[in-house]
Coordinates of C-alpha atoms and ligand atoms in Angstrom, one line a residue:
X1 CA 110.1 105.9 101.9
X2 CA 112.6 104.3 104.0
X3 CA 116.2 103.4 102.0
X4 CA 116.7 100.6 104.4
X5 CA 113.0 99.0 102.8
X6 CA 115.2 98.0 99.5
X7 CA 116.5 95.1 99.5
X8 CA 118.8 94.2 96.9
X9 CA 117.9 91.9 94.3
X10 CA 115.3 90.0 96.3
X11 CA 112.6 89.0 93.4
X12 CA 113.8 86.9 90.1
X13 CA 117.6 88.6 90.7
X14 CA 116.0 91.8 89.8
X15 CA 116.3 94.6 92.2
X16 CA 112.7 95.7 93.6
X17 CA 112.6 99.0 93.1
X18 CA 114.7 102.2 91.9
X19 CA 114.1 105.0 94.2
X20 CA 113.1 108.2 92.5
X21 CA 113.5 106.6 89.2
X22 CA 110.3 105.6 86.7
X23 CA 109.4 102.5 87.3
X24 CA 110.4 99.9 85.0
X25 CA 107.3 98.9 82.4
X26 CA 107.0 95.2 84.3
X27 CA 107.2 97.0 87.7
X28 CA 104.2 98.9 87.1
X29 CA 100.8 97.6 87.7
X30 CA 98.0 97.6 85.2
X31 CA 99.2 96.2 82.0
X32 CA 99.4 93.1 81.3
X33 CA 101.8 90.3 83.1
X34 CA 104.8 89.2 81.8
X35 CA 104.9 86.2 79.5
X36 CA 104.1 83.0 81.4
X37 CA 103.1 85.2 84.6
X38 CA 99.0 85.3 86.0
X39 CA 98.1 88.7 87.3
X40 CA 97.3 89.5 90.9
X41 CA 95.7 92.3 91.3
X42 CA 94.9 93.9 94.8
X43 CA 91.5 95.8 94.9
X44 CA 89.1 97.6 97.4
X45 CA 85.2 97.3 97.4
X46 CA 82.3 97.4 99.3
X47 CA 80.8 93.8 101.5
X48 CA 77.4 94.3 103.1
X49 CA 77.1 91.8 105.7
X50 CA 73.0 92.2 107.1
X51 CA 72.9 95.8 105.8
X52 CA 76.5 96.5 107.8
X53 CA 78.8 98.0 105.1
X54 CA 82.9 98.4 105.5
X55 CA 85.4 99.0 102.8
X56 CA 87.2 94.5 102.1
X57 CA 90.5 93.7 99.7
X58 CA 90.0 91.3 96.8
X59 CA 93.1 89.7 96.0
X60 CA 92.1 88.6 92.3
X61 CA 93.0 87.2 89.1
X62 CA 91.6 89.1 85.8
X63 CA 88.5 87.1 85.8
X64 CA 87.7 87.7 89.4
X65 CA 88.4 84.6 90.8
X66 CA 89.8 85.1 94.5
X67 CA 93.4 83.8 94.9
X68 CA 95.5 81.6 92.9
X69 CA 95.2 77.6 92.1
X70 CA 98.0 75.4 90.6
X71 CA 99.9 72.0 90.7
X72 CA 102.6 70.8 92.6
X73 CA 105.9 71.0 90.6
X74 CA 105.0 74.1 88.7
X75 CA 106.2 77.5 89.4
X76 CA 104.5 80.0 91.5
X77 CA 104.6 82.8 88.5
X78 CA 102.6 85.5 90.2
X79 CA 103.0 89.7 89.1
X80 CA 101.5 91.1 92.1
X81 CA 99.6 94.7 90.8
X82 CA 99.1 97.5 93.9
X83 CA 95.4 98.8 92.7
X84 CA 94.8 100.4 96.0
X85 CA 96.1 103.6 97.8
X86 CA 98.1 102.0 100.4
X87 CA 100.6 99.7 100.3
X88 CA 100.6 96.2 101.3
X89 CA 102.6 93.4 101.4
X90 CA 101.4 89.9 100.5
X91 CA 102.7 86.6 102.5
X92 CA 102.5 83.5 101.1
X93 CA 101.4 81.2 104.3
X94 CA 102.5 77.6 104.6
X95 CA 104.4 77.6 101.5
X96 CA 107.7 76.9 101.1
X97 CA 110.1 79.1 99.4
X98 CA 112.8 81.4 98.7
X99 CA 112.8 84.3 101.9
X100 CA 113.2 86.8 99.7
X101 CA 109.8 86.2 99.1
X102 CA 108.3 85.6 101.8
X103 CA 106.0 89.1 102.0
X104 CA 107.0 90.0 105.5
X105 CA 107.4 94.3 104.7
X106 CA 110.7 95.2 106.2
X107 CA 112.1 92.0 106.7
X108 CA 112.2 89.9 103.7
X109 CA 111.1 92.4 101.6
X110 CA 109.5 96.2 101.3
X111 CA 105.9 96.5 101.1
X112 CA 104.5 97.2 97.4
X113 CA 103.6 101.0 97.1
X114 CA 100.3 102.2 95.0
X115 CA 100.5 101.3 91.5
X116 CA 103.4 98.6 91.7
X117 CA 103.7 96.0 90.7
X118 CA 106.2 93.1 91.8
X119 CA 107.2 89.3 90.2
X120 CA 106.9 86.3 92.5
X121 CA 108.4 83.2 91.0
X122 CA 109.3 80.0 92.7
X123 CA 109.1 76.1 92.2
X124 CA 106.3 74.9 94.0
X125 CA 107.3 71.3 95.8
X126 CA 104.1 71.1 98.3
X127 CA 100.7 70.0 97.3
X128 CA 97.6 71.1 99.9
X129 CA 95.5 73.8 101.1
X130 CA 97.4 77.4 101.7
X131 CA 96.9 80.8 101.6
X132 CA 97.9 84.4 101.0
X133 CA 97.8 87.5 102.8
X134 CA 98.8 90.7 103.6
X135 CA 101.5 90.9 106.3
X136 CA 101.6 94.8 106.5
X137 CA 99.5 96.9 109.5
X138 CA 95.9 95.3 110.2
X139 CA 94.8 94.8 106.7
X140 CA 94.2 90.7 106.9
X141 CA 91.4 92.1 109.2
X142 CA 89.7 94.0 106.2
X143 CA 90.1 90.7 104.6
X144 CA 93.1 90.9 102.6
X145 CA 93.1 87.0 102.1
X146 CA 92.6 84.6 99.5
X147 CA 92.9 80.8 98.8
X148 CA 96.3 79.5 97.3
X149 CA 95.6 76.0 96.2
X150 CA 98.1 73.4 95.1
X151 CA 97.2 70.0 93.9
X152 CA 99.1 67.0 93.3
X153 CA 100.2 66.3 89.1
X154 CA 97.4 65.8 87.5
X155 CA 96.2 68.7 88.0
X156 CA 92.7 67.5 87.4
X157 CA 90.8 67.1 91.2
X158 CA 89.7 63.6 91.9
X159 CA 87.3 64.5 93.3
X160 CA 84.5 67.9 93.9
X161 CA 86.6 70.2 95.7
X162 CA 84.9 73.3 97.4
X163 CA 86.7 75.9 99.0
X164 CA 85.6 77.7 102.2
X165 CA 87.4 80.3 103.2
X166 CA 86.4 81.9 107.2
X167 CA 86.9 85.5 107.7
X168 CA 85.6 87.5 110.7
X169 CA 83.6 91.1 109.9
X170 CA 83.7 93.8 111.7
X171 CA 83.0 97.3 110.9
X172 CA 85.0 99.1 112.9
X173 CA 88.3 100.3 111.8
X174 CA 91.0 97.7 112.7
X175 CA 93.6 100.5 113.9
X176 CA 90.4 101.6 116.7
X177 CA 90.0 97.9 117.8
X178 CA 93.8 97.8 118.5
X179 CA 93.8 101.3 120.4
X180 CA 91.0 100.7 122.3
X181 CA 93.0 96.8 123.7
X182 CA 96.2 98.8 124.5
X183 CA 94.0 101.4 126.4
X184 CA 92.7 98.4 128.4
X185 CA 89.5 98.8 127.7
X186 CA 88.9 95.2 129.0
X187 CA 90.5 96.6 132.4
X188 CA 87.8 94.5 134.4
X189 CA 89.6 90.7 132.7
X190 CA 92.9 92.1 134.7
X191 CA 92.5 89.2 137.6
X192 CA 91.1 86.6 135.4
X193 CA 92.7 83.4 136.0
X194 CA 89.8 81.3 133.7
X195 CA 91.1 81.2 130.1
X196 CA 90.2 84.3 128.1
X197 CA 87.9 83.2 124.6
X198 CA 88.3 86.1 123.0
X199 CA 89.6 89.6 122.7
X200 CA 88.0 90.9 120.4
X201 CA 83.9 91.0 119.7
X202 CA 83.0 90.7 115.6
X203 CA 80.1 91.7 114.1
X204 CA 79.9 88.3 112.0
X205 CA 81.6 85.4 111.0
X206 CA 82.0 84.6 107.4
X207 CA 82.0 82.2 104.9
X208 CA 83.4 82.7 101.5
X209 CA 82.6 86.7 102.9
X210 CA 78.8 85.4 103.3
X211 CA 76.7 85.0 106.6
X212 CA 75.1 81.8 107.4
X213 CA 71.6 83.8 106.4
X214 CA 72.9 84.3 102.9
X215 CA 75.0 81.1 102.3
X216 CA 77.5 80.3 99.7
X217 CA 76.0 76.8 98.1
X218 CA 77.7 74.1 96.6
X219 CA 76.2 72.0 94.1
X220 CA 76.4 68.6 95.0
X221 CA 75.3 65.1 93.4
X222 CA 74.0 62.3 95.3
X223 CA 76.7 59.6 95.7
X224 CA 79.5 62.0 94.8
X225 CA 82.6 62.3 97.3
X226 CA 83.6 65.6 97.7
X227 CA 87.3 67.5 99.5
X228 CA 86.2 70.5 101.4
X229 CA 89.1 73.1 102.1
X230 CA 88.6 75.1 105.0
X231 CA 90.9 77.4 105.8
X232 CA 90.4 80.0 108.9
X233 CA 91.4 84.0 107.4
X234 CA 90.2 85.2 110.3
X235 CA 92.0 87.9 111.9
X236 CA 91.0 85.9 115.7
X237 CA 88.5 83.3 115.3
X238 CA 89.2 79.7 116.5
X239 CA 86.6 78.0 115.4
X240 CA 84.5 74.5 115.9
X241 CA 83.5 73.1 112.6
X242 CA 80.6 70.3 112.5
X243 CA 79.6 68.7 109.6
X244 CA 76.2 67.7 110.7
X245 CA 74.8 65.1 109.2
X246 CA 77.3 64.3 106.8
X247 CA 79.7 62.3 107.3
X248 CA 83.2 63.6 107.2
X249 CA 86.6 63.2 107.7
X250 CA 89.8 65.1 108.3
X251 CA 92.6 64.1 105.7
X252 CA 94.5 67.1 105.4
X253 CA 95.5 69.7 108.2
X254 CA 97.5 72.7 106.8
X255 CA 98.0 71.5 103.6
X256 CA 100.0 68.0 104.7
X257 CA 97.9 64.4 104.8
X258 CA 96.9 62.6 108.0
X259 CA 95.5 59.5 108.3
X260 CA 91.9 60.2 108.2
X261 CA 90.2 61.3 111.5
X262 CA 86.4 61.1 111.1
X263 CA 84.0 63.8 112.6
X264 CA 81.8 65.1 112.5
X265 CA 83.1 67.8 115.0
X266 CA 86.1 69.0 114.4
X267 CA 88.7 72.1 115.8
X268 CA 90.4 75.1 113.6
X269 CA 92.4 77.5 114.7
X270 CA 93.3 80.9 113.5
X271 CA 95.3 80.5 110.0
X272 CA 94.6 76.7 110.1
X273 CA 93.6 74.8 107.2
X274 CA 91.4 71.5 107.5
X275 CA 91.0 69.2 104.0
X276 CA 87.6 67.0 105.0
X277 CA 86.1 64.4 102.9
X278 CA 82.6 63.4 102.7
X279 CA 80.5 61.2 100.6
X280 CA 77.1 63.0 99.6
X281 CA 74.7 60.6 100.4
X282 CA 72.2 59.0 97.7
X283 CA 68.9 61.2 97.1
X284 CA 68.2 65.0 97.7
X285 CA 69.6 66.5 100.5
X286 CA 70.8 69.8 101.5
X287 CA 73.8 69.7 104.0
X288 CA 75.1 72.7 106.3
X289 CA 78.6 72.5 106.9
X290 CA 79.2 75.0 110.3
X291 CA 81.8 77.0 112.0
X292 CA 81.2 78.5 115.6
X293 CA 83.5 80.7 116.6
X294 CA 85.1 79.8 120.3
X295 CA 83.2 82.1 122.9
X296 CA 80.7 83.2 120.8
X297 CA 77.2 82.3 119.4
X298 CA 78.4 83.4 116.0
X299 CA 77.8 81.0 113.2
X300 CA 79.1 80.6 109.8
X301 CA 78.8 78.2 106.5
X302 CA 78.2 77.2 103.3
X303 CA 75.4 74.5 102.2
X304 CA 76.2 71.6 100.4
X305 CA 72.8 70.7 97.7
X306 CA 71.7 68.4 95.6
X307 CA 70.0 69.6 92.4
X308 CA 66.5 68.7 94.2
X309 CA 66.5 69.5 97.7
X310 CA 65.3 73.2 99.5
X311 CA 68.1 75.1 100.7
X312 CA 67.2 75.5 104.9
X313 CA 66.8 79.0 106.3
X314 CA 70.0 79.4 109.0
X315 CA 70.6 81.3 111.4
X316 CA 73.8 83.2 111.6
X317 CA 73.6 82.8 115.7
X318 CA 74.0 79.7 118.1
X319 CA 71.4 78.7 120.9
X320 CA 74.3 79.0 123.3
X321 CA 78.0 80.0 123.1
X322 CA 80.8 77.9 122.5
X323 CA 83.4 77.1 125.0
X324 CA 87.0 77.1 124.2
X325 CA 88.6 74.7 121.9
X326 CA 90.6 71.9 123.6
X327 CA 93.3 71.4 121.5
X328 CA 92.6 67.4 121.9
X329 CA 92.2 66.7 118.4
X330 CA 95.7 67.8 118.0
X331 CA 97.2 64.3 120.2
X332 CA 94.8 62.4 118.1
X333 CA 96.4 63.6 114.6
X334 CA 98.7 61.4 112.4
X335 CA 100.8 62.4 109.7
X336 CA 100.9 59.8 106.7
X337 CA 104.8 61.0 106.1
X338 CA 106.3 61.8 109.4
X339 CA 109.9 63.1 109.3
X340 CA 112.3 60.8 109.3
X341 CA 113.6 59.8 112.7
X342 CA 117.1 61.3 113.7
X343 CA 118.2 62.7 116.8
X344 CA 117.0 66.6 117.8
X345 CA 120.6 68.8 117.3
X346 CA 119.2 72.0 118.5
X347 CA 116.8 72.4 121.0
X348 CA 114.8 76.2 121.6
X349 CA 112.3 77.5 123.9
X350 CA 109.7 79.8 122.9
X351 CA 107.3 81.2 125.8
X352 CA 104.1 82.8 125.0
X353 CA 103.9 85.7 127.7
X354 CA 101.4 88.6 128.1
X355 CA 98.2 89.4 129.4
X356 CA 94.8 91.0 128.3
X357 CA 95.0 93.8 131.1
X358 CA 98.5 95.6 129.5
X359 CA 97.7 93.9 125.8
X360 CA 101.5 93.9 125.2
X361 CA 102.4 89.8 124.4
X362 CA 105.4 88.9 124.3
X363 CA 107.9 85.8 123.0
X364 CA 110.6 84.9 125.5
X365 CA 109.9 87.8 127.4
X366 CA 110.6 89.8 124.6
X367 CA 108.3 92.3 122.4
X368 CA 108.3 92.9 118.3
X369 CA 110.5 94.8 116.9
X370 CA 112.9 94.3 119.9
X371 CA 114.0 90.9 119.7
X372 CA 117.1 88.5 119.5
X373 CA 116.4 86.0 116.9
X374 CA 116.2 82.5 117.1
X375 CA 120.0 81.2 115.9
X376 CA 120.0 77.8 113.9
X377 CA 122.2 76.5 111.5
X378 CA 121.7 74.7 108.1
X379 CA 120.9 71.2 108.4
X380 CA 120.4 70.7 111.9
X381 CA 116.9 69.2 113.2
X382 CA 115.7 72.0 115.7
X383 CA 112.6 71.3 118.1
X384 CA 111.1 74.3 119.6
X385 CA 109.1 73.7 122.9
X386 CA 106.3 76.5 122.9
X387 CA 105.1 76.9 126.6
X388 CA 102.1 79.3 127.1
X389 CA 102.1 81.3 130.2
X390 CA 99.1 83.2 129.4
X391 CA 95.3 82.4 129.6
X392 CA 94.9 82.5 126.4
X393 CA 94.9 79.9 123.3
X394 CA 97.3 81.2 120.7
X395 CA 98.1 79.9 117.3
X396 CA 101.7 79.6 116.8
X397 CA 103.2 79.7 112.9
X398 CA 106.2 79.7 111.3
X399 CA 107.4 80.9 108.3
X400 CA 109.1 79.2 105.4
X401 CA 109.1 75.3 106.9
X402 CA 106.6 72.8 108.1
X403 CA 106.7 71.3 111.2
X404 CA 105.3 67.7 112.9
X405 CA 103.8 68.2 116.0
X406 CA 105.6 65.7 118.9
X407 CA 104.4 66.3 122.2
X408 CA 101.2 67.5 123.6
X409 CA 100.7 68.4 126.9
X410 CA 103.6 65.5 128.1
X411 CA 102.1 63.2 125.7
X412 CA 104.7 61.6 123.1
X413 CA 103.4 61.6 119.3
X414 CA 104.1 61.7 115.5
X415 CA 101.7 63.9 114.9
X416 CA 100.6 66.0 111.9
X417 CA 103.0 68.1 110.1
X418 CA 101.8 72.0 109.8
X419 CA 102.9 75.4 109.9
X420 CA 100.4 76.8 112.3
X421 CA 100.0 74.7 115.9
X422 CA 97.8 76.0 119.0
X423 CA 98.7 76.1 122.2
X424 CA 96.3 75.8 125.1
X425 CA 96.8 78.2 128.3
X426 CA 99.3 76.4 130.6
X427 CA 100.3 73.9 127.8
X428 CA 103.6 73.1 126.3
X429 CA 103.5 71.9 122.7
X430 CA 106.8 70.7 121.0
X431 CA 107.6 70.4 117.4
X432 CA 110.4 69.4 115.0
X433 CA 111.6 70.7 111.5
X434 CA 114.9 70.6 109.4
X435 CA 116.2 73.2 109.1
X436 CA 116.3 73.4 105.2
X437 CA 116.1 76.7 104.0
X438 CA 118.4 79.7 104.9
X439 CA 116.5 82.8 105.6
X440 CA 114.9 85.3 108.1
X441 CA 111.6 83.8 109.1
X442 CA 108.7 85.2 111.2
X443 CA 107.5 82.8 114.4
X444 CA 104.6 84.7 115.8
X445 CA 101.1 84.3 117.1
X446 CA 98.2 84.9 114.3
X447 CA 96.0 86.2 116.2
X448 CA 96.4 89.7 114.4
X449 CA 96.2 91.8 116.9
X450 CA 98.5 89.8 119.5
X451 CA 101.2 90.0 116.9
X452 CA 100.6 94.1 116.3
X453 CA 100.9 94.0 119.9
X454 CA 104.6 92.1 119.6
X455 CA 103.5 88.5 120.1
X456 CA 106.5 88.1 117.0
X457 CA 110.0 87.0 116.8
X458 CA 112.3 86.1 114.0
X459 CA 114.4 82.4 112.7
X460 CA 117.7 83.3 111.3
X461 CA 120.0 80.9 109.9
X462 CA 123.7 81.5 111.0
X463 CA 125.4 83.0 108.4
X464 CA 122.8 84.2 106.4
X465 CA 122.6 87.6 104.9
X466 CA 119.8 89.1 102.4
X467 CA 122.3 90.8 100.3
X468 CA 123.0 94.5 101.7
X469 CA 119.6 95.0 103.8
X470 CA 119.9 93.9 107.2
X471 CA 116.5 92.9 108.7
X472 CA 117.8 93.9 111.7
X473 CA 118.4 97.1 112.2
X474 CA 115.2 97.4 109.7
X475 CA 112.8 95.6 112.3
X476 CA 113.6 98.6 115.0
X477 CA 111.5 100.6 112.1
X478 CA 108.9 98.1 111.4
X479 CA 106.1 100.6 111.6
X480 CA 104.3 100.9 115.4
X481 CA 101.1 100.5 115.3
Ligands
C2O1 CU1 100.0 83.8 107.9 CU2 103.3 85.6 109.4 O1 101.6 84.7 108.6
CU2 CU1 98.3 85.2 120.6

């Protein structure tokens, strides 16, 4: 284990971890959770998708319920337990917080080795739909994801809520999918100057880790309104949701309110979130709410059913493919707080490079681990201008802030704040943010295997230090994949 992984008093002021020392009682997984702390516990099992069988994460409380749920202005008091044989590290996405916690291995923090444990614990001031993650090797691929759910005081839902998390499933091992890219195994796309769907070919899509054939359903009552959360876990699945014949609309995107765009078509990108809400009509029904992966016939969903209706037999497959997203809904989004209008103070580019033929992508010209970070300083209001030279679509997050989207393609907006934006092939997207929290924090594409291929750069606040661990010269040994 590296020495340089330690950071220094990064969790709660206590240190993480005493090399070649027992480990502490509360830094051991398995027994119970600190006073006033729910348990986490990472685990491995089996997920037969139409008699295909690969090894998936859990990330579960003691009752098995995937992921955590609370209320906005209570604390995130999470002891993370490491009930698996490798380590991990787990990334809180969209949430705002201290960056010592942030769950990037090796930069904020170092991952959690076998039978850890370690404390998370942090106000919570957003309410929405988020979501956790592993941010070590390829493991969000074998679906080390789960919901994290915040809902405004009281903490009783106003209405139904059902959660639908979208993974892609694949059986092959997420470390052969990557080889075989960099080996160029798509040598033929080399001249392709159409935009490129899709890099890599899934043997399903998923919904709460069910196909379409074997659908999660949701209980519904006639007349009831319901808030879907849809949040895409895929590892590189932009997806087209339609809602059929229910009517829906958009009133969340990544957690933040909009003003309410109605569907019943609707775009999601990789590590997106989309809050719709419908009104089950009166009588039985049964309703299908879909995803379609961009590029590809593959369908996924849960159904929506009153206590007398059939459930429908679906498909898991399309009649025909779908193209690529268009990135329009984004102009048409609306945030019902936008940020409050001051002048920019700090202007930076970031431009999506890289091509399918070498698989090496790049930010500013520049490849994960070796990169110059992004300087801002406290308090400024910083725009980045992402500008994508490559044919491809790529989803865009960072870290530890939220963002409003103001320009589209040339066009002038206050759109919706997020933390994850796409960006078309040959399109510029701009967004703002204050920059209100000190730290070291990951910008990077989310398509998993563009960012293990260096499509990753870092935000660092002038003048910030994580106590004695310097990111930097830990990021040169930020494990090659
Ligand atoms: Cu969803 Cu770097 O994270
Ligand atoms: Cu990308």
């Amino acid at each position: 284990m590296n020495r340089r992984a330690f950071l220094t008093g990064a969790v709660g002021g206590l240190a993480l971890a005493s090399v070649g020392r027992a480990l502490p009682a509360w830094a051991q997984a398995g027994g119970p959770p600190p006073p006033g702390y729910v348990r986490l516990r990472v685990v491995q099992g089996e997920l037969t998708v139409e008699g295909k069988t690969r090894k998936v994460y859990r990330i579960e409380q003691d009752d098995g319920a995937l992921g955590w749920s609370g209320t906005r202005g209570d604390r995130f008091k999470v002891a993370v337990d490491n009930a698996v044989a490798e380590p991990f590290s787990i990334h809180w996405h969209g949430i705002i917080l201290p960056n010592g916690q942030d769950g990037v291995p090796y930069v904020t923090q170092p991952p959690l080795k076998p039978g850890e444990r370690r404390l998370y614990d942090f106000p919570l001031v957003q309410a929405g739909t988020y979501w956790m993650h592993s941010h070590f090797g390829l493991q969000e691929q074998s679906m080390l994801t789960a919901p994290l759910i915040i809902r405004e005081p009281p903490a009783a839902p106003e209405m139904k809520e059902i959660v639908v998390m979208l993974n892609d499933f694949t059986t092959r091992d997420p470390s052969a999918i990557l080889a075989d890219l960099r080996r160029g195994s798509r040598a033929g796309m080399k001249m392709a100057m159409k935009p490129d769907l899709t890099d890599v070919r899934y043997d399903a899509l998923l919904a709460n880790r069910r196909p379409l054939s074997d659908p999660d359903l949701a209980r519904v009552t006639p007349g009831e309104t319901v808030r879907l959360r849809i949040i895409n876990m895929t590892s590189g699945s932009n997806v087209f949701l339609s809602t059929g014949r229910l009517a829906a609309e958009a009133i969340a995107v990544d957690g933040e309110d909009i003003v309410p765009l109605p569907g019943p078509r609707f775009e999601l990108g990789v590590a997106q979130r989309i809050d719709l809400r419908a009104r089950i009509p009166g009588g039985d029904g049964a309703y299908p709410i879909i995803a379609q992966a961009e590029g590809t016939d593959m369908l996924a969903g849960v159904v929506l059913v009153t206590a007398g209706a059939a459930v429908p037999t679906l498909s898991t497959r399309a009649p025909k493919p779908a193209g690529a997203l268009t990135n329009r809904q984004e102009s048409r989004l609306r945030s019902v707080r936008p940020l409050a209008g001051r002048p920019v103070d700090h202007r930076l580019s970031v431009t999506l490079g890289g091509d399918m033929a070498a698989y090496v992508w790049s930010l500013n010209g520049q490849v994960w681990p070796q990169i110059t970070p992004l300087e801002v300083k406290q308090g400024e209001r910083v725009e980045f201008t992402f500008v994508n030279q490559t044919m491809m679509t790529h989803p865009m997050h960072l870290h530890g802030h939220v963002f409003q989207v103001t320009e589209v393609a040339g066009a002038r907006l206050r759109g919706a704040k997020r933390d994850t934006v796409l960006v078309s092939p040959r399109q510029a997207v701009k967004v703002e943010f204050d920059a209100l929290y000190p730290g070291y924090w990951m910008i990077h594409c989310h398509l998993l295997y563009h960012q293990a291929a260096g499509m990753m750069t870092v935000l660092h606040y002038e003048g910030f230090t994580n106590g004695s661990y310097d990111p930097l010269a830990s990021a040169a040994e930020f494990p090659r994949r």
